[in-house]
CSV table of C-alpha atoms and ligand atoms in Angstrom, one decimal:
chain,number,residue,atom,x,y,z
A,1,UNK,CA,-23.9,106.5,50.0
A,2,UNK,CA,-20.9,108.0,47.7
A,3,UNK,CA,-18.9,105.0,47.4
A,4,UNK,CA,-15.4,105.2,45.6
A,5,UNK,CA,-13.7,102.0,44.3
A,6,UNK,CA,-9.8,101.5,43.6
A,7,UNK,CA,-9.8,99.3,41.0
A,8,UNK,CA,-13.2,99.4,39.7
A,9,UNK,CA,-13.3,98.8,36.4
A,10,UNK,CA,-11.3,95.4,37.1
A,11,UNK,CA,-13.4,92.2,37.1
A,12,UNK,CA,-14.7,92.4,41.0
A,13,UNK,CA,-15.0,96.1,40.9
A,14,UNK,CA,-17.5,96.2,38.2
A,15,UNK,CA,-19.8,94.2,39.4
A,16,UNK,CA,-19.6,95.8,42.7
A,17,UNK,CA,-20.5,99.1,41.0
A,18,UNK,CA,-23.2,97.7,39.3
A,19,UNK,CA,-24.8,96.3,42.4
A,20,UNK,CA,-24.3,99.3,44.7
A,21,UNK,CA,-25.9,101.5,41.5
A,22,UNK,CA,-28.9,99.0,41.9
A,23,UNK,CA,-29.3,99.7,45.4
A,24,UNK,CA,-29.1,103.8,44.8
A,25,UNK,CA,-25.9,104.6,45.8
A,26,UNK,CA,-23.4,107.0,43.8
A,27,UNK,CA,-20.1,105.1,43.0
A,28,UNK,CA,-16.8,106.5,41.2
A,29,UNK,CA,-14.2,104.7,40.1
A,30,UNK,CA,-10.5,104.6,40.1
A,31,UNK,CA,-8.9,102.6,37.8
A,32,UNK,CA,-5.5,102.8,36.0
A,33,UNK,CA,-6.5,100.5,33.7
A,34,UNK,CA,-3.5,98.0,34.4
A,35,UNK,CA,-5.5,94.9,34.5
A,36,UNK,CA,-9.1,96.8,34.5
A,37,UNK,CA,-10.7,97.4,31.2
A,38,UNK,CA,-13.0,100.2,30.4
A,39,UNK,CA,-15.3,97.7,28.7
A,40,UNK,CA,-15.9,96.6,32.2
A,41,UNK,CA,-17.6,100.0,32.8
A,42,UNK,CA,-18.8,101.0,29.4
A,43,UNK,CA,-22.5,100.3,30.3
A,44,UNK,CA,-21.8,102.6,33.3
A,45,UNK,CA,-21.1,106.1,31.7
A,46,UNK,CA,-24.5,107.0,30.7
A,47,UNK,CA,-25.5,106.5,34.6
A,48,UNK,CA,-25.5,110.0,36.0
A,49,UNK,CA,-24.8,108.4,39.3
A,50,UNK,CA,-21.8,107.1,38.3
A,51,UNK,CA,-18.1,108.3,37.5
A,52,UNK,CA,-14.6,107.5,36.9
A,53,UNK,CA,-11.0,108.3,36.4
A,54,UNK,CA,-8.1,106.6,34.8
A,55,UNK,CA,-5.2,106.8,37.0
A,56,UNK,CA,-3.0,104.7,39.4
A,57,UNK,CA,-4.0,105.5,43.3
A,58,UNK,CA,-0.6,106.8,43.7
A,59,UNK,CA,-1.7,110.5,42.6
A,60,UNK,CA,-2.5,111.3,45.9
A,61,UNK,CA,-4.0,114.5,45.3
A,62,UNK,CA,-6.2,112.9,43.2
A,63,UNK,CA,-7.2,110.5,45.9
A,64,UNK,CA,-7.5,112.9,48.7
A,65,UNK,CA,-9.8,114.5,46.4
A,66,UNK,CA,-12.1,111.7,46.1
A,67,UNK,CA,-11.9,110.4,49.4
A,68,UNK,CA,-13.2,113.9,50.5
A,69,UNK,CA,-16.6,112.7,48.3
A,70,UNK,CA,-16.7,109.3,49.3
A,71,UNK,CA,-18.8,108.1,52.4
A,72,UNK,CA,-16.9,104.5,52.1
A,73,UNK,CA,-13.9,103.4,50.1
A,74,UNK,CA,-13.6,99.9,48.5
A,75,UNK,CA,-9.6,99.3,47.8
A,76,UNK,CA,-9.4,96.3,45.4
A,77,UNK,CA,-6.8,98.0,43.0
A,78,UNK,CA,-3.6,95.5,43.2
A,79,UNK,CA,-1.4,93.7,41.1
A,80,UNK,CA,-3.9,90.0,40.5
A,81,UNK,CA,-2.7,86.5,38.9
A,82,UNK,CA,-0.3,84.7,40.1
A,83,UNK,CA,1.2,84.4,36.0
A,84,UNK,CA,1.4,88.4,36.4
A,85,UNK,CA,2.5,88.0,39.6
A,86,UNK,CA,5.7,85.9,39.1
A,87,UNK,CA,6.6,87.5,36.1
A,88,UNK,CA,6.5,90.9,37.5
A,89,UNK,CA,7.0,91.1,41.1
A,90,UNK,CA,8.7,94.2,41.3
A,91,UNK,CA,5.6,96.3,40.2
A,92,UNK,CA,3.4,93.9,42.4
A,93,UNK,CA,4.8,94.7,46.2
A,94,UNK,CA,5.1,98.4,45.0
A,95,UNK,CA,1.8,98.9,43.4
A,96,UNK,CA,-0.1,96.5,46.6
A,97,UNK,CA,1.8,98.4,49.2
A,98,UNK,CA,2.2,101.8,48.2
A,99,UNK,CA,-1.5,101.6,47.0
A,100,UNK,CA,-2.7,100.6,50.1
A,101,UNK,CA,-0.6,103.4,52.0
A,102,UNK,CA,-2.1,106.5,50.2
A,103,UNK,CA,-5.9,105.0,50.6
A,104,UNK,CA,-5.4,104.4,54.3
A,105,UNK,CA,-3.2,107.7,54.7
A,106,UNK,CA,-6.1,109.7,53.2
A,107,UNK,CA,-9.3,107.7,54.5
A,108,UNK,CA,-7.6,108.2,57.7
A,109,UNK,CA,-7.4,112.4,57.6
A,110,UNK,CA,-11.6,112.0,57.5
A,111,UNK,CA,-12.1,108.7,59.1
A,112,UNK,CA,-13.5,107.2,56.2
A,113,UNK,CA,-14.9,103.3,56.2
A,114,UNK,CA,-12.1,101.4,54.0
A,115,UNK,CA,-12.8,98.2,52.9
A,116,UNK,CA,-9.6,96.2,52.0
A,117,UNK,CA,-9.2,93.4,49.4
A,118,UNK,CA,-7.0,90.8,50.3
A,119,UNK,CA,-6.4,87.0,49.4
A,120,UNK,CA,-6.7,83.9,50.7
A,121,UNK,CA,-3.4,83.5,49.2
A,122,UNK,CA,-2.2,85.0,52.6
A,123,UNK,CA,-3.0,81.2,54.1
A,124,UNK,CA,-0.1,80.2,51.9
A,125,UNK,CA,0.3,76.5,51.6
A,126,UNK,CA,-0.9,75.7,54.8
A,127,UNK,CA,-2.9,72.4,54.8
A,128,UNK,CA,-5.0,73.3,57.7
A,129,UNK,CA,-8.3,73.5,55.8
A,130,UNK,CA,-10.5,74.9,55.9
A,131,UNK,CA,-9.0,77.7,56.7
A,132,UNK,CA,-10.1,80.1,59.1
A,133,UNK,CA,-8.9,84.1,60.0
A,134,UNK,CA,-7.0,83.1,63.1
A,135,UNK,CA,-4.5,80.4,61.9
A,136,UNK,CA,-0.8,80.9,60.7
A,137,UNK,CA,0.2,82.2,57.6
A,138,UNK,CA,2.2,79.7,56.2
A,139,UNK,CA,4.4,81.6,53.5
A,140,UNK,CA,7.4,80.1,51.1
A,141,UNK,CA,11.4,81.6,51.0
A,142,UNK,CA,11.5,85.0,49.5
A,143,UNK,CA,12.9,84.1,45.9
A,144,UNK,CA,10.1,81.8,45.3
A,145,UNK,CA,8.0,84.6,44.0
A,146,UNK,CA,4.8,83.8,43.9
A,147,UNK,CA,4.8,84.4,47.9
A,148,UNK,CA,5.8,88.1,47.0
A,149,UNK,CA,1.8,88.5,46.5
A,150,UNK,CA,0.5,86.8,49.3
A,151,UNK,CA,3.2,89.1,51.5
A,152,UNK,CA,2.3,92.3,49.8
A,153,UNK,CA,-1.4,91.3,50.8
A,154,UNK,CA,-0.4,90.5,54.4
A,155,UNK,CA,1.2,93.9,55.0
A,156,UNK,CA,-1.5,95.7,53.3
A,157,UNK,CA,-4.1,93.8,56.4
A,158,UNK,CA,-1.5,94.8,58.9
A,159,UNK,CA,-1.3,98.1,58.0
A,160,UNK,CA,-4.9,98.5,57.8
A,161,UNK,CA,-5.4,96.9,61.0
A,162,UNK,CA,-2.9,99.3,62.8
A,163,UNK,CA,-4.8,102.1,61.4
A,164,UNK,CA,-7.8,100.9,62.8
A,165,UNK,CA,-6.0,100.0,66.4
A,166,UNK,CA,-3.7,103.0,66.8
A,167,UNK,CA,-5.7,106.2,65.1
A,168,UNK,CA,-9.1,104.4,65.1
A,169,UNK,CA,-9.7,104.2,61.0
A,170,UNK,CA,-12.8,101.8,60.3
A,171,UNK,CA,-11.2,99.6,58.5
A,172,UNK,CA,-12.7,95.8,57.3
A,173,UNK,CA,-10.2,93.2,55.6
A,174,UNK,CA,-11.6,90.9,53.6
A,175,UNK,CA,-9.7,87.6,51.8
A,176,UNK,CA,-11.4,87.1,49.1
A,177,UNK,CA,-10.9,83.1,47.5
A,178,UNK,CA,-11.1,82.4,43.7
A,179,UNK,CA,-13.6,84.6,42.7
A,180,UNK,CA,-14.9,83.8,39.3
A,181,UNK,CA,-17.8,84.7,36.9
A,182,UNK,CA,-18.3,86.9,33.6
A,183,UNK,CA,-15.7,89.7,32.7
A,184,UNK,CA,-12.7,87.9,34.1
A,185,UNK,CA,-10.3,87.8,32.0
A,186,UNK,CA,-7.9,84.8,31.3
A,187,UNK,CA,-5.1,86.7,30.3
A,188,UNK,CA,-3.6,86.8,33.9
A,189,UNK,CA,-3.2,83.3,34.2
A,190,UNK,CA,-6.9,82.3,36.0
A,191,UNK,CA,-8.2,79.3,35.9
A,192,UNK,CA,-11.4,79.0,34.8
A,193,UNK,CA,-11.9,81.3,31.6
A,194,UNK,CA,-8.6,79.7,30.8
A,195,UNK,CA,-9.9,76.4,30.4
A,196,UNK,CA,-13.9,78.2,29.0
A,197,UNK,CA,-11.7,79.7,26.8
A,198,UNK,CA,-9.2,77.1,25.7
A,199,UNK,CA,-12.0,74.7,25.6
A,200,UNK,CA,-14.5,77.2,23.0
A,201,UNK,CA,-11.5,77.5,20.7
A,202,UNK,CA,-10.4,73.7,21.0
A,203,UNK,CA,-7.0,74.1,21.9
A,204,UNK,CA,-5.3,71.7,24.9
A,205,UNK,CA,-7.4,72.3,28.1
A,206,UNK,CA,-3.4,72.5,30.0
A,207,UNK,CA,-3.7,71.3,34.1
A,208,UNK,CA,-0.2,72.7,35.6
A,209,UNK,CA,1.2,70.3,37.9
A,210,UNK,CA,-0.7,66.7,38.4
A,211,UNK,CA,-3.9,68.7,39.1
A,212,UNK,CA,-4.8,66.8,42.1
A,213,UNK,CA,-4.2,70.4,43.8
A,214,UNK,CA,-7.8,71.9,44.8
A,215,UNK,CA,-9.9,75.3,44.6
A,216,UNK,CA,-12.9,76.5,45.5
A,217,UNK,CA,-14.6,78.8,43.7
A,218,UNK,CA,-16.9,81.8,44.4
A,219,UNK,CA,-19.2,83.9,42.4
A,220,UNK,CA,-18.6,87.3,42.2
A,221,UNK,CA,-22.3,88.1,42.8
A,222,UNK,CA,-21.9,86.4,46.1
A,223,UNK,CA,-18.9,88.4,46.6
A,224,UNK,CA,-20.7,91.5,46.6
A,225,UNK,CA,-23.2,90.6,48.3
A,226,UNK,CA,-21.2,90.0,50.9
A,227,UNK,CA,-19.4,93.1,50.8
A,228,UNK,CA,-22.2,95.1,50.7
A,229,UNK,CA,-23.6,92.8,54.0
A,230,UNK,CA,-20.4,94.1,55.9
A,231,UNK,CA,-20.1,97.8,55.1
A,232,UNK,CA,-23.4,97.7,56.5
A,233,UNK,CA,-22.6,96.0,59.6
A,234,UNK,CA,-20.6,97.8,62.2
A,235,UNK,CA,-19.4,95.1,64.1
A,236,UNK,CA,-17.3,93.9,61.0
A,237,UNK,CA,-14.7,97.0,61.5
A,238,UNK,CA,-11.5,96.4,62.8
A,239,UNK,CA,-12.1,92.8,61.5
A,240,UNK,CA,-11.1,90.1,58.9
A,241,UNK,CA,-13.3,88.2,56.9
A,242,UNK,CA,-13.3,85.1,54.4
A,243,UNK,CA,-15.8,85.4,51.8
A,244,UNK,CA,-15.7,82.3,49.5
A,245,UNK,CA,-17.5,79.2,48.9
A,246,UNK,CA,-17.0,75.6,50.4
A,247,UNK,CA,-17.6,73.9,47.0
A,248,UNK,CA,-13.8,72.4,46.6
A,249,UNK,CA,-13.0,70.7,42.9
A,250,UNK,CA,-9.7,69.5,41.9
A,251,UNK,CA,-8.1,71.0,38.8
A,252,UNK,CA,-8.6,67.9,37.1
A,253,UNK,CA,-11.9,67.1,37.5
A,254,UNK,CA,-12.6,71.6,36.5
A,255,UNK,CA,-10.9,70.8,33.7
A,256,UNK,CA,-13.4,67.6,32.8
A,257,UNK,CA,-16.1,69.4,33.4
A,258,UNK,CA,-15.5,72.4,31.2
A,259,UNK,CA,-14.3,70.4,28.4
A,260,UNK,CA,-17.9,68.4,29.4
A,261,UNK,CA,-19.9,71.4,29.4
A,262,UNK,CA,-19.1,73.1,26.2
A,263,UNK,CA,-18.9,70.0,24.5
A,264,UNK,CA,-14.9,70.9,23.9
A,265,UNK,CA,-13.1,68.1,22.0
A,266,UNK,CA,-10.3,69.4,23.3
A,267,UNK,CA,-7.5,67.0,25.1
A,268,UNK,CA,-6.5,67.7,28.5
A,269,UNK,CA,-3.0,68.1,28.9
A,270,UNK,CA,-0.6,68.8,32.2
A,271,UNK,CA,2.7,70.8,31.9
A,272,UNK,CA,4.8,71.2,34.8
A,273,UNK,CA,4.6,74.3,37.8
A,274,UNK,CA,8.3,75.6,36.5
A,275,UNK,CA,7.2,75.4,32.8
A,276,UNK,CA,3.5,77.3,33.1
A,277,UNK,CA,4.9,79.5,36.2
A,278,UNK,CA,9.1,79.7,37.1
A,279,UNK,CA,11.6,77.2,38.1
A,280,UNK,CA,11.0,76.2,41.5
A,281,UNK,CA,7.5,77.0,41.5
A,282,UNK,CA,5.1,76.4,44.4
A,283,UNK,CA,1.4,75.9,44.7
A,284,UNK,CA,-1.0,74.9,47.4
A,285,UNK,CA,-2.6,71.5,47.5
A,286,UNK,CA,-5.7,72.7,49.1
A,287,UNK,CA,-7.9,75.8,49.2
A,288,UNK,CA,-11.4,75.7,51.3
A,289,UNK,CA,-12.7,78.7,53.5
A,290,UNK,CA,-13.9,78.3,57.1
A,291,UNK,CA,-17.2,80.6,56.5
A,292,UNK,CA,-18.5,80.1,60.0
A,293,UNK,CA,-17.0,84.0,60.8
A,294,UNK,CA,-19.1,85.9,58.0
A,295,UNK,CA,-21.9,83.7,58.3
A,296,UNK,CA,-22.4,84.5,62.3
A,297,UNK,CA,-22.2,88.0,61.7
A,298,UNK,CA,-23.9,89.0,58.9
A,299,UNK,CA,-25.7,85.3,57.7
A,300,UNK,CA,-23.6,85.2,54.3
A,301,UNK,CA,-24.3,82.1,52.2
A,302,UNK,CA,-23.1,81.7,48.8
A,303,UNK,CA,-25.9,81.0,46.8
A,304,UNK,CA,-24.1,79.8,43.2
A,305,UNK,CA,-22.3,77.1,42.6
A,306,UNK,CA,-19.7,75.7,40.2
A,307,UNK,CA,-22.2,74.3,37.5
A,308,UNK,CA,-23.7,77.9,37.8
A,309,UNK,CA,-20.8,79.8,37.4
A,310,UNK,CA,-19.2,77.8,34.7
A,311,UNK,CA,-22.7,78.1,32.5
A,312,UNK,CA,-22.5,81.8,32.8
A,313,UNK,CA,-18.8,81.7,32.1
A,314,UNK,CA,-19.3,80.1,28.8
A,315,UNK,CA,-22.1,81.5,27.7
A,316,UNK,CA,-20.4,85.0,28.6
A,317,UNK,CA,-17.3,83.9,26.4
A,318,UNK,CA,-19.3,82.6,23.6
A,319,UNK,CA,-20.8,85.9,23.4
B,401,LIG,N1,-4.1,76.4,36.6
B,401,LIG,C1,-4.1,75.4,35.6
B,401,LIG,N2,-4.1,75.8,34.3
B,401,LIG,C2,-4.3,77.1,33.9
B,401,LIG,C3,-4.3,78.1,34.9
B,401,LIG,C4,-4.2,77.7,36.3
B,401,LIG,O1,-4.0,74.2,35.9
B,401,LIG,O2,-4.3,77.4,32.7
B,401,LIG,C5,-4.1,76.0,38.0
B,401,LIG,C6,-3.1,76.8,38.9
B,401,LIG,O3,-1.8,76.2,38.8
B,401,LIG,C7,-3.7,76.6,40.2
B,401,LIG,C8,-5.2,76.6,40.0
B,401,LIG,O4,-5.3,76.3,38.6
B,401,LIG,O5,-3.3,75.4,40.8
B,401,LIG,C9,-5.8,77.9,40.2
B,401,LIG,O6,-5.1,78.9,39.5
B,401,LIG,P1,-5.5,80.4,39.5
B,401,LIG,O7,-4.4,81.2,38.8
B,401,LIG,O8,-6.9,80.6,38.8
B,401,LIG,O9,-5.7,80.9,41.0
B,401,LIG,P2,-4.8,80.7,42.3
B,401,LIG,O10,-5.6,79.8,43.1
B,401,LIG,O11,-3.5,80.0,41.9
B,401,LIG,O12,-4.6,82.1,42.8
C-alpha cells in the first residue's frame, strides 16, 4: 500500500510509519510540525520508501496531490492536550475541523479509505464505564473549554460518517484512549512523561485535582496494531471503534508508581483543576474502554501493560 499520514511525525504517527515500513508498505507524511517534531521521523529519511512534507493539511492542493498517491489515508493531524487545548481553543476547533473537511473532501473525489483519529474524550464525563461506541456523549457548557476538543472531535466522526452514508467514502473512526509510550512529549500537558519526567529531574511529581480521577492507558504499539488490524478489515468501514486498554489506575497511585520506579525522591504534590488548567475546570472521574467491538471484529488485545509502558517511558527519557 501507499499510505499517507496527517500528522505523522507527531507521537502516534511515527510509530505508525514505522510499523507500516516494516510490513512493506510506502508511507508519506504530512506534518506541520505544530506539535510533531521532525526528530520523530529523523531515522525515516534515509528509507527510500518513505517521504514527507512540512505543511498544515489546509493547502489543499497539496493534499489533493497526495491523496491521488495514497491507497489509504490516516488523519491523526489535530490540535492534542488538553493544557494546549484550553489555552488555545480557537486554533483547536479550526485546525480539527477544517483539517478534517479538506481530507474527507479530497479522499472523497477518489474514494479513498480514510481512517479518522478521534478521542475518547468524546464520552465526556459520562460515568457509564466502560464505555462503549453507542452510549451518549455527555459534554460540559460551551465556555468550559476543554469540551471545545472533545466537540471538535465529534463533528469531525459525524462528518466522516455522513461521507460514508450519503456519497459512500470508506471511512473508519476510531477513539483512541490515552495512548502513551516513547516520543510523547510532556510539553502538552500529558500525563505520564510529565510525572517520568518530573520524577528523573526530582522536581514535585504535581497530581491536579485529588487524583482519585482514573485513566487507562494504552501502548502505542497496540495502537497500531490495531489500526493496521482494521484498514485491513472491510467490515470496520462506515464504523467506530475504541482501541485502548482496560488497565484503569488512578492518578495517584501513577504518580506512586513512577516516583517508585525511577527511584524519584521526589514529593507528590496536588494543585487544583483551575490552577494547572482554567477557572472552572472540568475533568472526568473515570476513563475505561468497552473493547468487546474491536475485539469481535478483528480479535484486538492489548498486549502491554502499565509497568511495561512506564519502563520504556523512563528508560526512553533517560536516554
Ligand atoms: N494530570 C496530572 N498531572 C499532570 C498532567 C495531567 O495530574 O502533570 C492529570 C489530568 O488532570 C488528568 C489525567 O492526569 O486527570 C490525564 O491527563 P492527560 O492530559 O494525560 O490526558 P486526558 O485524559 O486528560 O486527556
Amino acid at each position: 500500500m501507499h499510505v499517507l499520514i496527517t500528522g505523522g511525525a507527531g507521537f502516534i504517527g511515527s510509530h505508525l510509519s514505522d510499523a507500516l515500513l516494516a510490513a512493506g508498505h510506502r508511507v508519506h507524511v504530512i506534518d506541520d510540525l505544530s506539535t510533531g517534531s521532525i526528530g520523530n521521523i529523523a531515522h525515516l529519511k534515509p528509507n527510500p520508501a518513505f517521504s514527507y512534507t512540512v505543511d498544515t493539511v489546509d493547502n489543499e492542493r497539496l493534499l489533493a496531490e497526495l491523496v491521488d498517491e495514497a491507497d489509504v489515508i490516516f488523519h491523526l493531524a489535530a490540535a492534542v492536550g488538553v493544557k494546549k487545548i484550553v489555552e488555545e481553543p480557537v486554533a483547536t476547533i479550526e485546525n480539527n475541523v477544517h483539517g478534517t473537511e479538506v481530507v474527507l473532501r479530497q479522499a472523497n473525489k477518489k474514494k479513498k479509505l480514510v481512517v479518522i483519529a478521534s478521542t475518547s474524550e468524546v464520552y465526556g464525563k459520562s460515568t457509564d464505564v466502560p464505555f462503549n461506541e453507542d452510549q451518549d456523549l455527555v459534554m460540559g457548557p460551551t465556555h468550559k473549554h476543554r469540551w471545545a476538543y472533545a466537540c471538535s472531535k465529534a463533528i469531525d466522526e459525524f462528518l466522516g460518517l455522513a461521507y460514508h452514508k450519503e456519497r459512500k467514502l470508506p471511512v473508519i473512526i476510531v477513539r483512541f484512549f490515552n495512548t502513551v509510550g516513547p516520543r510523547q512529549s510532556g510539553q502538552y500537558g500529558m500525563v505520564i512523561p510529565n510525572f517520568v519526567k518530573q520524577a528523573l529531574a526530582g522536581t514535585p511529581i504535581t497530581v491536579h485535582g485529588d487524583g482519585t480521577q482514573s485513566r487507562s492507558f494504552t501502548y502505542v504499539g497496540d495502537v497500531v496494531r490495531a489500526l493496521l488490524a482494521l484498514v485491513a478489515e472491510p467490515k470496520a468501514i462506515g464504523q467506530v471503534f475504541n482501541i485502548g486498554n482496560g488497565e484503569e489506575i488512578t492518578i495517584n497511585a501513577l504518580a506512586e508508581k513512577v516516583k517508585a520506579m525511577t527511584g524519584s525522591a521526589s514529593e507528590i504534590v496536588r494543585i487544583p483543576y483551575d490552577q494547572a488548567y482554567e477557572s472552572g475546570f472540568e475533568d472526568m472521574p473515570r476513563r475505561v474502554p468497552d473493547l468487546t467491538k474491536i475485539r469481535n471484529l478483528v480479535g484486538y488485545e492489548p498486549r502491554v501493560g502499565l509497568d511495561q509502558i512506564l519502563r520504556e517511558v523512563i528508560d526512553y527519557m533517560r536516554a
